[in-house]
């Protein structure tokens, strides 16, 4: 039991959640390593949602609201860290959740699905006959009524290959990634450089706030977003 008074309470608690995720069979063991890398970057941005992240969250909310068919991709880390928030986002956007994992395991896919349903999701899409072109590994399989059909795909904590492939397929891609240098961060249309545990609740808030705005206003927010500039600001912050 970690006492709340511990100066690293949130960080230690988050690690615990992921370790439990591994024990439950939701998170891959590799997910712990990925999280460690994320933590290092989080430390460098002072474990705070910086302005460049807030700006990217606003643009993401606008793009998701403008989407005709947005889909939210869920992997083992996302499922363990923020099941409730990801379901909230799916609900307010009417965007399906789709389980799509990198480290192949049919058993883990089913466990993630059950986990999300137990947390209140009505429906969870699974990879089937849909194909993401240009990808060789397990992630090439997707749901043909989910990611395959989507115009905007939200892929938090992603590996670079699939992000590039989704872009080549003509989709708009939004990601959350603490590493501004990762291929995903560099390739996505919008990159939220922040910890998912802070960014996701803010994205839900952002969608709720912007949902009454005029389409033209939302389009302007998206048009004014410059991902290169955001990544540069994130790197600048890290350098400092
Ligand atoms: O469940 P699976 O099989 O799909 O596996 C999921 C992981 C995350 C293990 C898999 O997609 C993977 O290996 O990802 P990568 O290539 O390590 O990329 C994950 C990215 O997410 C890295 O750039 C990390 O810095 C970043 N990251 C890790 N934890 C967080 C994070 N970004 C935001 N918030 C975090 N908590």
XYZ file of C-alpha atoms and ligand atoms in Angstrom:
276
model
C 0.000 0.000 0.000
C 1.526 3.320 -1.061
C 0.678 6.179 1.348
C -0.894 9.237 -0.307
C 1.715 11.380 1.414
C 4.503 9.757 -0.632
C 5.997 12.426 -2.949
C 5.877 9.959 -5.877
C 2.365 8.686 -5.038
C 0.802 9.159 -8.498
C 3.772 7.663 -10.309
C 3.976 4.646 -8.005
C 0.208 4.120 -8.127
C 0.278 4.219 -11.926
C 3.029 1.586 -11.977
C 0.903 -0.550 -9.661
C -2.077 -0.267 -12.006
C 0.034 -1.484 -14.919
C 1.535 -4.344 -12.907
C -2.027 -5.382 -12.005
C -2.896 -5.078 -15.700
C -0.139 -7.569 -16.508
C -1.319 -9.940 -13.759
C -4.880 -9.758 -15.073
C -3.630 -10.580 -18.559
C -4.705 -7.224 -20.047
C -1.346 -5.505 -20.364
C 1.636 -7.068 -22.093
C 4.883 -7.410 -20.101
C 6.404 -5.175 -22.765
C 3.864 -2.568 -21.699
C 5.882 -2.069 -18.510
C 8.969 -1.210 -20.538
C 6.975 1.145 -22.760
C 5.638 2.830 -19.643
C 9.145 3.240 -18.246
C 10.154 5.090 -21.376
C 7.066 7.265 -21.083
C 7.872 8.022 -17.434
C 11.331 9.299 -18.336
C 9.837 11.838 -20.728
C 7.130 12.721 -18.246
C 9.821 13.594 -15.731
C 11.383 15.940 -18.285
C 8.118 17.804 -18.892
C 7.754 18.207 -15.112
C 4.887 15.676 -14.935
C 2.521 18.478 -15.906
C 0.182 19.061 -18.817
C 2.086 21.795 -20.590
C 0.590 24.436 -22.894
C 1.639 22.534 -26.055
C -0.385 19.558 -24.795
C -3.384 21.692 -23.923
C -3.333 23.192 -27.431
C -3.115 19.738 -29.002
C -5.971 18.498 -26.809
C -8.168 21.348 -28.053
C -7.326 20.590 -31.695
C -7.946 16.860 -31.087
C -11.348 17.563 -29.566
C -12.268 19.694 -32.594
C -11.054 17.085 -35.104
C -12.881 14.268 -33.316
C -16.093 16.329 -33.309
C -15.727 17.049 -37.032
C -15.083 13.383 -37.880
C -17.756 11.475 -39.777
C -16.685 8.150 -38.298
C -14.100 8.376 -35.515
C -12.735 5.160 -33.985
C -10.733 4.757 -30.764
C -8.013 2.118 -30.720
C -7.333 0.457 -27.362
C -4.207 -1.497 -26.420
C -3.142 -3.216 -23.205
C -1.645 -0.110 -21.581
C -4.562 2.172 -22.400
C -7.094 -0.399 -21.174
C -5.323 -0.814 -17.835
C -4.570 2.865 -17.219
C -7.810 4.576 -18.160
C -10.737 2.257 -18.881
C -13.379 4.660 -17.574
C -12.116 7.721 -19.437
C -11.727 5.926 -22.753
C -15.301 4.639 -22.463
C -16.509 8.169 -21.614
C -14.783 9.511 -24.714
C -16.292 6.779 -26.863
C -19.751 7.569 -25.501
C -19.705 11.330 -26.006
C -18.318 10.990 -29.524
C -20.398 7.935 -30.495
C -17.049 6.516 -31.534
C -16.550 2.755 -31.210
C -13.707 1.313 -29.165
C -11.614 -1.196 -31.067
C -9.141 -3.555 -29.417
C -5.931 -3.504 -31.411
C -2.759 -4.798 -29.839
C 0.829 -5.004 -30.992
C 2.039 -8.064 -29.058
C -0.109 -10.790 -30.564
C -2.419 -12.662 -28.204
C -5.990 -13.689 -28.930
C -6.470 -14.405 -25.218
C -5.330 -10.896 -24.237
C -7.582 -9.327 -26.887
C -10.581 -11.109 -25.371
C -9.548 -10.115 -21.845
C -9.302 -6.456 -22.861
C -12.753 -6.667 -24.446
C -14.269 -8.209 -21.298
C -12.465 -5.637 -19.122
C -13.954 -2.759 -21.110
C -17.424 -4.298 -21.042
C -17.127 -4.800 -17.281
C -16.313 -1.095 -17.014
C -19.508 -0.164 -18.830
C -18.748 -0.247 -22.538
C -21.780 -1.465 -24.497
C -19.874 -2.674 -27.504
C -16.228 -3.333 -28.266
C -14.996 -4.021 -31.781
C -12.397 -6.704 -32.371
C -9.984 -7.221 -35.259
C -11.600 -9.291 -37.992
C -11.333 -9.212 -41.751
C -10.305 -5.588 -41.982
C -6.737 -5.016 -43.114
C -4.450 -2.089 -42.480
C -2.303 -2.039 -45.573
C 1.450 -1.520 -45.282
C 1.668 -3.314 -41.873
C 3.163 -6.792 -41.501
C 2.599 -7.712 -37.859
C -0.554 -8.551 -35.878
C -1.699 -4.981 -36.061
C -2.477 -5.295 -39.754
C -5.757 -6.922 -38.728
C -8.485 -4.526 -37.781
C -12.255 -4.424 -37.737
C -13.721 -3.812 -41.145
C -16.512 -1.719 -39.619
C -14.105 -0.006 -37.262
C -10.621 1.262 -38.034
C -10.892 0.161 -41.670
C -13.884 2.466 -42.201
C -12.810 5.332 -39.935
C -11.894 8.772 -41.210
C -10.265 9.768 -37.907
C -8.461 7.241 -35.685
C -7.403 7.970 -32.127
C -4.389 5.774 -31.312
C -2.890 6.580 -27.921
C 0.475 4.984 -26.966
C 1.015 3.616 -30.401
C 3.899 1.975 -32.222
C 5.118 3.919 -35.232
C 4.362 1.445 -38.023
C 0.650 1.514 -37.739
C 0.437 5.256 -37.406
C 2.334 5.634 -40.690
C 0.144 2.990 -42.350
C -3.078 4.657 -41.214
C -1.822 7.939 -42.648
C -0.975 6.248 -45.946
C -4.556 4.939 -46.002
C -5.701 8.549 -45.953
C -6.922 8.685 -42.369
C -6.395 11.466 -39.883
C -4.508 10.236 -36.832
C -4.489 11.612 -33.295
C -2.128 10.229 -30.674
C -1.023 10.689 -27.094
C 2.700 10.060 -26.709
C 5.091 11.384 -24.095
C 7.987 10.982 -26.508
C 7.873 13.805 -29.071
C 10.606 12.063 -31.076
C 8.771 8.775 -31.581
C 7.715 7.883 -35.097
C 4.071 7.995 -34.026
C 4.469 11.451 -32.513
C 6.246 12.642 -35.647
C 3.742 11.121 -38.089
C 0.374 11.819 -36.467
C -1.754 14.779 -37.509
C -2.132 15.759 -33.869
C 0.232 14.679 -31.090
C -0.638 15.243 -27.474
C 2.706 15.114 -25.659
C 1.442 14.299 -22.198
C 0.788 11.397 -19.875
C -2.412 9.634 -20.888
C -3.611 9.630 -17.288
C -3.724 13.444 -17.367
C -4.515 14.006 -21.033
C -7.510 11.733 -21.450
C -9.733 13.396 -18.807
C -8.839 16.762 -20.354
C -9.751 15.495 -23.815
C -13.155 14.345 -22.534
C -13.632 17.805 -20.997
C -12.498 19.455 -24.231
C -14.989 17.509 -26.351
C -17.799 18.394 -23.942
C -16.785 22.042 -24.072
C -16.464 22.310 -27.857
C -19.408 20.161 -28.869
C -21.832 23.073 -29.110
C -19.533 25.121 -31.350
C -20.244 25.802 -34.970
C -18.614 23.508 -37.535
C -16.768 26.481 -39.034
C -15.247 27.343 -35.672
C -14.125 23.724 -35.187
C -12.623 23.698 -38.689
C -10.693 26.842 -37.877
C -9.270 25.283 -34.697
C -8.066 22.264 -36.693
C -6.695 24.407 -39.516
C -4.705 26.532 -37.090
C -3.101 23.494 -35.467
C 0.527 23.100 -36.446
C 1.857 19.748 -35.234
C 5.473 20.563 -36.157
C 5.290 23.647 -33.952
C 3.756 21.667 -31.077
C 6.511 19.028 -31.268
C 9.145 21.731 -31.368
C 7.675 23.329 -28.249
C 7.667 19.942 -26.487
C 11.333 19.402 -27.359
C 12.188 22.910 -26.208
C 10.516 22.207 -22.871
C 12.455 18.956 -22.510
C 15.740 20.695 -23.357
C 15.118 23.291 -20.678
O -0.887 -3.956 -25.665
P 0.013 -3.932 -26.851
O 0.493 -5.297 -27.252
O -0.592 -3.226 -28.023
O 1.307 -3.107 -26.454
C 1.237 -1.740 -26.086
C 2.619 -1.084 -26.109
C 2.493 0.306 -25.532
C 3.553 -1.917 -25.252
C 3.100 -1.073 -27.578
O 2.226 -0.334 -28.374
C 4.505 -0.517 -27.694
O 5.488 -1.235 -27.648
O 4.574 0.782 -27.847
P 5.964 1.616 -28.009
O 6.483 1.433 -29.386
O 6.850 1.367 -26.845
O 5.404 3.062 -27.905
C 4.679 3.509 -26.814
C 4.886 5.014 -26.696
O 4.018 5.474 -25.676
C 6.309 5.405 -26.301
O 6.757 6.470 -27.118
C 6.182 5.881 -24.845
O 7.044 6.954 -24.564
C 4.737 6.335 -24.796
N 4.122 6.187 -23.476
C 4.299 5.194 -22.575
N 3.539 5.378 -21.491
C 2.844 6.521 -21.710
C 3.202 7.041 -22.975
N 2.676 8.158 -23.473
C 1.736 8.791 -22.737
N 1.330 8.341 -21.526
C 1.858 7.228 -20.961
N 1.458 6.807 -19.753
